[in-house]
PDB file of C-alpha atoms in Angstrom:
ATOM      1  CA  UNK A   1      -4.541   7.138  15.544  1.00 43.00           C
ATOM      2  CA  UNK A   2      -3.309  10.112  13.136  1.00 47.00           C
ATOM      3  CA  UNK A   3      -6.471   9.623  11.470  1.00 40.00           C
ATOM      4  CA  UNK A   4      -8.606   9.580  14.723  1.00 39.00           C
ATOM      5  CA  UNK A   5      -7.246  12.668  15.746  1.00 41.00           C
ATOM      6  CA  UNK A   6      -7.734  14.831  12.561  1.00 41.00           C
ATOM      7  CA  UNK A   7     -11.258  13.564  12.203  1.00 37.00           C
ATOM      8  CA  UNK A   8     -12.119  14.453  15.754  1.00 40.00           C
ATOM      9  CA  UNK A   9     -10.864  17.683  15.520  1.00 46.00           C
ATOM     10  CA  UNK A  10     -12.929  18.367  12.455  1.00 42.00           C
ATOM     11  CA  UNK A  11     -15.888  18.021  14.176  1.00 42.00           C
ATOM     12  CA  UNK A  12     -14.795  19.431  17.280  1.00 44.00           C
ATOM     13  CA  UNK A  13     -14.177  23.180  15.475  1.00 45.00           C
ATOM     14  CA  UNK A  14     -17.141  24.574  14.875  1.00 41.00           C
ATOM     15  CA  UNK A  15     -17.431  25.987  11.539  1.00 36.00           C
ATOM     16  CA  UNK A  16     -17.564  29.548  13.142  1.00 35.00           C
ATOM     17  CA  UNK A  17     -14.199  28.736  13.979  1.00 42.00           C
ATOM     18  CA  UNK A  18     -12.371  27.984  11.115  1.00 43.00           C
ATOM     19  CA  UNK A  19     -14.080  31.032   9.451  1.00 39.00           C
ATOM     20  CA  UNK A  20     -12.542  33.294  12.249  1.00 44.00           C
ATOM     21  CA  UNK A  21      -9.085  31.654  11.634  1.00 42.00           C
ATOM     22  CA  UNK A  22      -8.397  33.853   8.615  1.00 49.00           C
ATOM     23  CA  UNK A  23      -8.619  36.535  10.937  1.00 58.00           C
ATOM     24  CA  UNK A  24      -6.564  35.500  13.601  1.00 81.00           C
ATOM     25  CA  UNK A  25      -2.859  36.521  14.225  1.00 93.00           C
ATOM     26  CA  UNK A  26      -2.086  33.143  16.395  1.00 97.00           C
ATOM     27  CA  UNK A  27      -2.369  29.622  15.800  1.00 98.00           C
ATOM     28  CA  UNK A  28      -2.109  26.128  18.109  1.00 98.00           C
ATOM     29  CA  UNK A  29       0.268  23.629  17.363  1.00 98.00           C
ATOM     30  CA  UNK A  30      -0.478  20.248  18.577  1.00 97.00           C
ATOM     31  CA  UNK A  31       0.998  16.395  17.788  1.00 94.00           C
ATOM     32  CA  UNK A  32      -0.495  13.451  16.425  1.00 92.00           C
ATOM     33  CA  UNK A  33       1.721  11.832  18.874  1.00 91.00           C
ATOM     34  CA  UNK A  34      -0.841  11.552  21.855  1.00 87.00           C
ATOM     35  CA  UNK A  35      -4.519  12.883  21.713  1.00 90.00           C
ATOM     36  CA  UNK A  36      -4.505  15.251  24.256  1.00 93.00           C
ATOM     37  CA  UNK A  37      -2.548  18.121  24.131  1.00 95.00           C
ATOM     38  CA  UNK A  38      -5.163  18.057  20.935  1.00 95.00           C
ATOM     39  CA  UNK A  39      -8.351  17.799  22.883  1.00 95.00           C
ATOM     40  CA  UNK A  40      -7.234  20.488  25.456  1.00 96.00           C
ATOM     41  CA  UNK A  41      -5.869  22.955  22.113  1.00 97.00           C
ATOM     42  CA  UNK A  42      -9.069  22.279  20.706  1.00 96.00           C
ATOM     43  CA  UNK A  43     -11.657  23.502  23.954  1.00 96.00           C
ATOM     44  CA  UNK A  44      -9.374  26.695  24.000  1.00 95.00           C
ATOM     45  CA  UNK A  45      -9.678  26.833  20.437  1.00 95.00           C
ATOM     46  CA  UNK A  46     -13.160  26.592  19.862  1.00 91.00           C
ATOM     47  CA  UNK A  47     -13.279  29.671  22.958  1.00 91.00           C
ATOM     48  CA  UNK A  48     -10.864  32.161  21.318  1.00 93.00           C
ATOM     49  CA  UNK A  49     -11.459  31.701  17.472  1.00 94.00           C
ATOM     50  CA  UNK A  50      -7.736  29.967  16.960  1.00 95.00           C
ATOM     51  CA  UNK A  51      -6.608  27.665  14.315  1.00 97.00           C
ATOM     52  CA  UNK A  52      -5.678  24.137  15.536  1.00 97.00           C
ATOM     53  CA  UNK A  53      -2.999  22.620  13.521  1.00 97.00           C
ATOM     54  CA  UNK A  54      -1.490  18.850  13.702  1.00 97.00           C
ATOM     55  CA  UNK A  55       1.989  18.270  13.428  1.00 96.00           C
ATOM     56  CA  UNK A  56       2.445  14.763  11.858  1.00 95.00           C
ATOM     57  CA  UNK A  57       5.400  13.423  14.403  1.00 94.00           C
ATOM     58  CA  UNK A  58       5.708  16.393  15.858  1.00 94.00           C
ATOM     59  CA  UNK A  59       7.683  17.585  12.851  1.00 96.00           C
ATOM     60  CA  UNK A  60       6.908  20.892  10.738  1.00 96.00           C
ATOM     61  CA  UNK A  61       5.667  20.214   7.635  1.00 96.00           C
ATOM     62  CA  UNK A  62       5.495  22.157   4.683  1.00 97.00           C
ATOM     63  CA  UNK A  63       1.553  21.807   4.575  1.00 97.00           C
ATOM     64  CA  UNK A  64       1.535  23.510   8.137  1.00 97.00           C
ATOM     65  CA  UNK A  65       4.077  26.304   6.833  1.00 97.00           C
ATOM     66  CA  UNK A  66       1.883  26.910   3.957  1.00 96.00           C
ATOM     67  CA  UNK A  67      -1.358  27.136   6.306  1.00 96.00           C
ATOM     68  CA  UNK A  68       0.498  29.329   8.893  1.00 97.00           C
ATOM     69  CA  UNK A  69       1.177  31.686   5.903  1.00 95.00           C
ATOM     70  CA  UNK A  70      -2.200  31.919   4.437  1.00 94.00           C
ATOM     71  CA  UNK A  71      -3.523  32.558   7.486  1.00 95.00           C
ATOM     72  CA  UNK A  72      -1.518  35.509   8.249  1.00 95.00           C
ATOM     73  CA  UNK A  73      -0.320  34.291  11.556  1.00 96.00           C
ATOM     74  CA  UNK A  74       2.641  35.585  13.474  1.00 97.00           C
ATOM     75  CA  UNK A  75       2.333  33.773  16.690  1.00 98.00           C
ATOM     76  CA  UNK A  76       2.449  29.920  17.053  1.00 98.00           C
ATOM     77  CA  UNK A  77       1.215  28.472  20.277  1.00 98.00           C
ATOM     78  CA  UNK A  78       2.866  24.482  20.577  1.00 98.00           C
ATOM     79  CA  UNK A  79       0.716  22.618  22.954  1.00 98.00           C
ATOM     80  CA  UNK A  80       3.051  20.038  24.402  1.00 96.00           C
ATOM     81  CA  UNK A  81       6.324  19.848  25.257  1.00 96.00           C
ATOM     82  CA  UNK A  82       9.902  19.124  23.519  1.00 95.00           C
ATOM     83  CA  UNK A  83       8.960  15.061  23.569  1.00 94.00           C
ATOM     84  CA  UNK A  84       5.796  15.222  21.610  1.00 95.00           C
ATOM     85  CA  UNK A  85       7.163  18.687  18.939  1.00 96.00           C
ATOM     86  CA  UNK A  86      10.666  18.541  18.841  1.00 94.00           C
ATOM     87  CA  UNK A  87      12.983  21.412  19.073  1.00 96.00           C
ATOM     88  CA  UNK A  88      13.942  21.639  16.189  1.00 96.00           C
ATOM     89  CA  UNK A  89      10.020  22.286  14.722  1.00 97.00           C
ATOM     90  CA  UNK A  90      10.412  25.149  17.308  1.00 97.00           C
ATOM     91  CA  UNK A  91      13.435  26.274  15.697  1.00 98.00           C
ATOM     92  CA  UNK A  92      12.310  26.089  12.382  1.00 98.00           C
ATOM     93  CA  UNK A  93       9.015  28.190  13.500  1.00 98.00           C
ATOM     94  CA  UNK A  94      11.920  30.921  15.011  1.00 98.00           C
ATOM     95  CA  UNK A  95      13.852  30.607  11.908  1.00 98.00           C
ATOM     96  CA  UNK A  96      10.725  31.431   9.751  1.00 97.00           C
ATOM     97  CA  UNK A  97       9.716  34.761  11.683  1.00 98.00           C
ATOM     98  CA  UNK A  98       7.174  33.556  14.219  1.00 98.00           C
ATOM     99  CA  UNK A  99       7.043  34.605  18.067  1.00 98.00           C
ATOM    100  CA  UNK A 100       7.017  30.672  18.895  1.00 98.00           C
ATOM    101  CA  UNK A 101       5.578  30.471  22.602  1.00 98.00           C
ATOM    102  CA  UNK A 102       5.633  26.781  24.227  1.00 98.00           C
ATOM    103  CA  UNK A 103       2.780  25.789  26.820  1.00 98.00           C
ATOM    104  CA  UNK A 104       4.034  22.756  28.212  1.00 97.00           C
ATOM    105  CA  UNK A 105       4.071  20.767  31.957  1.00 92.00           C
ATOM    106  CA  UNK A 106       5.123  18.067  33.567  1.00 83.00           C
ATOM    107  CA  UNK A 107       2.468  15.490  32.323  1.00 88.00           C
ATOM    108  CA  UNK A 108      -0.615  15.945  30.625  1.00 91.00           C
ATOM    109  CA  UNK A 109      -2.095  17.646  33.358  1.00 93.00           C
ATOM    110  CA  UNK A 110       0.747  20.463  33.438  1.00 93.00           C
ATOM    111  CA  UNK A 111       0.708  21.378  30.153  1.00 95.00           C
ATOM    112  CA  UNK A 112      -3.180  21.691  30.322  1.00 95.00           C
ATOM    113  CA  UNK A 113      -2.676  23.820  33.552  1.00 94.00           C
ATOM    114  CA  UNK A 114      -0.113  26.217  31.210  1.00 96.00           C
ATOM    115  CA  UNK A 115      -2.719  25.869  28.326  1.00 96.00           C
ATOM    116  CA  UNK A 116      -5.272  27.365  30.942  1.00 94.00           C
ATOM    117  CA  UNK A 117      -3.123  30.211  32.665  1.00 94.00           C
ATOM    118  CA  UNK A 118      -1.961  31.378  29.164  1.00 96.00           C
ATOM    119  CA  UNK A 119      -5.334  31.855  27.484  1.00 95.00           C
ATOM    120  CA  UNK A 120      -7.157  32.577  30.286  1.00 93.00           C
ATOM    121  CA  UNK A 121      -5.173  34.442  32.715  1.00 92.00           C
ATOM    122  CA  UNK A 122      -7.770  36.232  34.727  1.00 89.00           C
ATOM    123  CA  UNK A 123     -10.156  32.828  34.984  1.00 85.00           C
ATOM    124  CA  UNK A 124     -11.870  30.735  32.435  1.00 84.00           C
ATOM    125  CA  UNK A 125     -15.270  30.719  34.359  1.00 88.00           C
ATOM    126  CA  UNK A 126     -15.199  26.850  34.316  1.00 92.00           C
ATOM    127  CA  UNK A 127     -13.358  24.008  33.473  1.00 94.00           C
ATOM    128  CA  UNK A 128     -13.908  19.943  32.372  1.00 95.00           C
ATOM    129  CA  UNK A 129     -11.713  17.560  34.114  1.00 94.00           C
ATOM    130  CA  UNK A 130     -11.974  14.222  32.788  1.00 94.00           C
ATOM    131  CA  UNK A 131      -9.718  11.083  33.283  1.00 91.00           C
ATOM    132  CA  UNK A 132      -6.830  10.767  32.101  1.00 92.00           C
ATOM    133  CA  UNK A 133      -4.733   6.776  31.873  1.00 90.00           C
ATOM    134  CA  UNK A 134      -1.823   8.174  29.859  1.00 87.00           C
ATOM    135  CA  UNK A 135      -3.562   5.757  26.969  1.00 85.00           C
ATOM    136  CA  UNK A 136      -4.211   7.739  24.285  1.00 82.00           C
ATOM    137  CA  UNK A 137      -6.124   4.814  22.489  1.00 84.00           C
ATOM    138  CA  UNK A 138      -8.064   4.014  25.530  1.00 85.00           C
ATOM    139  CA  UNK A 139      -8.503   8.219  26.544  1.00 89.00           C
ATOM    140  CA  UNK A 140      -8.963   9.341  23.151  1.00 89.00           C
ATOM    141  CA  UNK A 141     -13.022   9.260  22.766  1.00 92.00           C
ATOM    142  CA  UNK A 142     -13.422  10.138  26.506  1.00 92.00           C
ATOM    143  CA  UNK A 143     -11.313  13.031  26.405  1.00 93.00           C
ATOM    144  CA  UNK A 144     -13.116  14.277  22.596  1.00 93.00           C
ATOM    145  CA  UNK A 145     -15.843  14.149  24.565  1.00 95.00           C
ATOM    146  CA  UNK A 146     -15.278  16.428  27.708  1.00 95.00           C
ATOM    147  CA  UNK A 147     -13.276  18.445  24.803  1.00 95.00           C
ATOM    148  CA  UNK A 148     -16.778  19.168  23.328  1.00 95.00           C
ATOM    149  CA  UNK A 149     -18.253  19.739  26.440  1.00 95.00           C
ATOM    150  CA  UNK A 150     -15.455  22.517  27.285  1.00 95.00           C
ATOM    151  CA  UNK A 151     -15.595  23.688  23.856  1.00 94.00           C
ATOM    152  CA  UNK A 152     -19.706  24.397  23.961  1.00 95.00           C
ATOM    153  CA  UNK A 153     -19.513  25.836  27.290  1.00 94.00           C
ATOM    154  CA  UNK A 154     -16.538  28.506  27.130  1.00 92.00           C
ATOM    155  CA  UNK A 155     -14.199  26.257  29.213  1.00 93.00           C
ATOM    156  CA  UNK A 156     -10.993  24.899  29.573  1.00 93.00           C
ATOM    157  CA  UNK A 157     -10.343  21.260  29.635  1.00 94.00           C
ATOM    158  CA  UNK A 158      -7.704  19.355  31.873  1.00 94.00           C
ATOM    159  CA  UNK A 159      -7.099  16.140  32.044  1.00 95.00           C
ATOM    160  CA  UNK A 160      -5.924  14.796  35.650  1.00 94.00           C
ATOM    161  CA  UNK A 161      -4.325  11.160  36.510  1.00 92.00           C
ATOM    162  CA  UNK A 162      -7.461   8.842  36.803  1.00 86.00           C
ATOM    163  CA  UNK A 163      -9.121   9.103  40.406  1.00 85.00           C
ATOM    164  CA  UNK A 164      -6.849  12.059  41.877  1.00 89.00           C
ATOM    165  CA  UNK A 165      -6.796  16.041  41.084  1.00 90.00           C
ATOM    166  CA  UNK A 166      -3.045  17.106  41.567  1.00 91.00           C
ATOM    167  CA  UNK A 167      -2.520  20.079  43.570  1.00 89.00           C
ATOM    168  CA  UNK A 168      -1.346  22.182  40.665  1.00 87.00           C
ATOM    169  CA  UNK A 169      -5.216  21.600  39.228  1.00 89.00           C
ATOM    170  CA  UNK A 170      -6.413  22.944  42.497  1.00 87.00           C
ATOM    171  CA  UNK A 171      -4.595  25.864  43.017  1.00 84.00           C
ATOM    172  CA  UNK A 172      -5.595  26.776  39.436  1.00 81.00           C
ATOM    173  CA  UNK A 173      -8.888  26.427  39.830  1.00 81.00           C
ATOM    174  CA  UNK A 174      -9.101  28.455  42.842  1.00 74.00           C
TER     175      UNK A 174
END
């Protein structure tokens, strides 16, 4: 699955974007745990010219340290909540000198909701909703997929509990 992931998001970024990440003063964190807090990282990502990075486990590793250094960055963005990147990779982010800024919800659908209002607090213009079983093997390609679609047309992506759209998607769209 950790594989998956990282290969996706390869050729999700467009290679505009990972030349703009030098010049960027904020980067994503997202897990390997589940796909997508990943997929909806990546849409925003591919929008705003941000870094993506995986966190094996959810844990901080010293490649990501080294990456968040070269790249200059002094904000870290975690896409998911305390379950999927644990506290104490938050901590160690605090501990290092970053502004450390979480973006998480109840469900997948809530942290893609406080994915959307952060980045795009005025409106994103559009958004992909695609299903969502809480099966990131069985969700993975479907989700990479509306992930691309977000990504090519400027929009956000949120995932929503197969066959329903939760209030909280709703009153953000409007």
């Amino acid at each position: 699955m950790k594989a998956v992931v990282l290969f996706a998001l390869l050729f999700l970024l467009p290679a505009a974007v990972l030349a703009q990440a030098a010049a960027v003063d904020t980067a994503m964190l997202a897990t390997d745990i589940t796909s997508v807090d990943a997929s909806v990282a990546a849409a925003v990502a591919a929008d705003k010219g941000i870094p993506v990075l995986i966190a094996e486990d959810g844990m901080l590793s010293d490649e990501i340290k080294s990456e968040l250094a070269s790249l200059g960055v002094k904000t870290v963005v975690l896409v998911g909540g305390p379950a999927v990147i644990t506290p104490e990779t938050e901590q160690q982010l605090r501990d290092l000198g970053y502004k450390v800024v979480r973006l998480w919800g109840f469900e997948r659908t809530g942290t893609a909701v406080a994915v959307a209002r952060y980045f795009y607090p005025e409106g994103a213009g559009c958004a992909v909703l695609v299903d969502d079983t809480k099966n990131s093997n069985a969700d993975s390609r479907r989700q990479w997929t509306a992930s691309n679609l977000a990504a090519k047309f400027n929009c956000t992506l949120v995932p929503v509990p197969e066959g329903t759209l939760p209030a909280e998607v709703l009153d953000t769209l409007k």
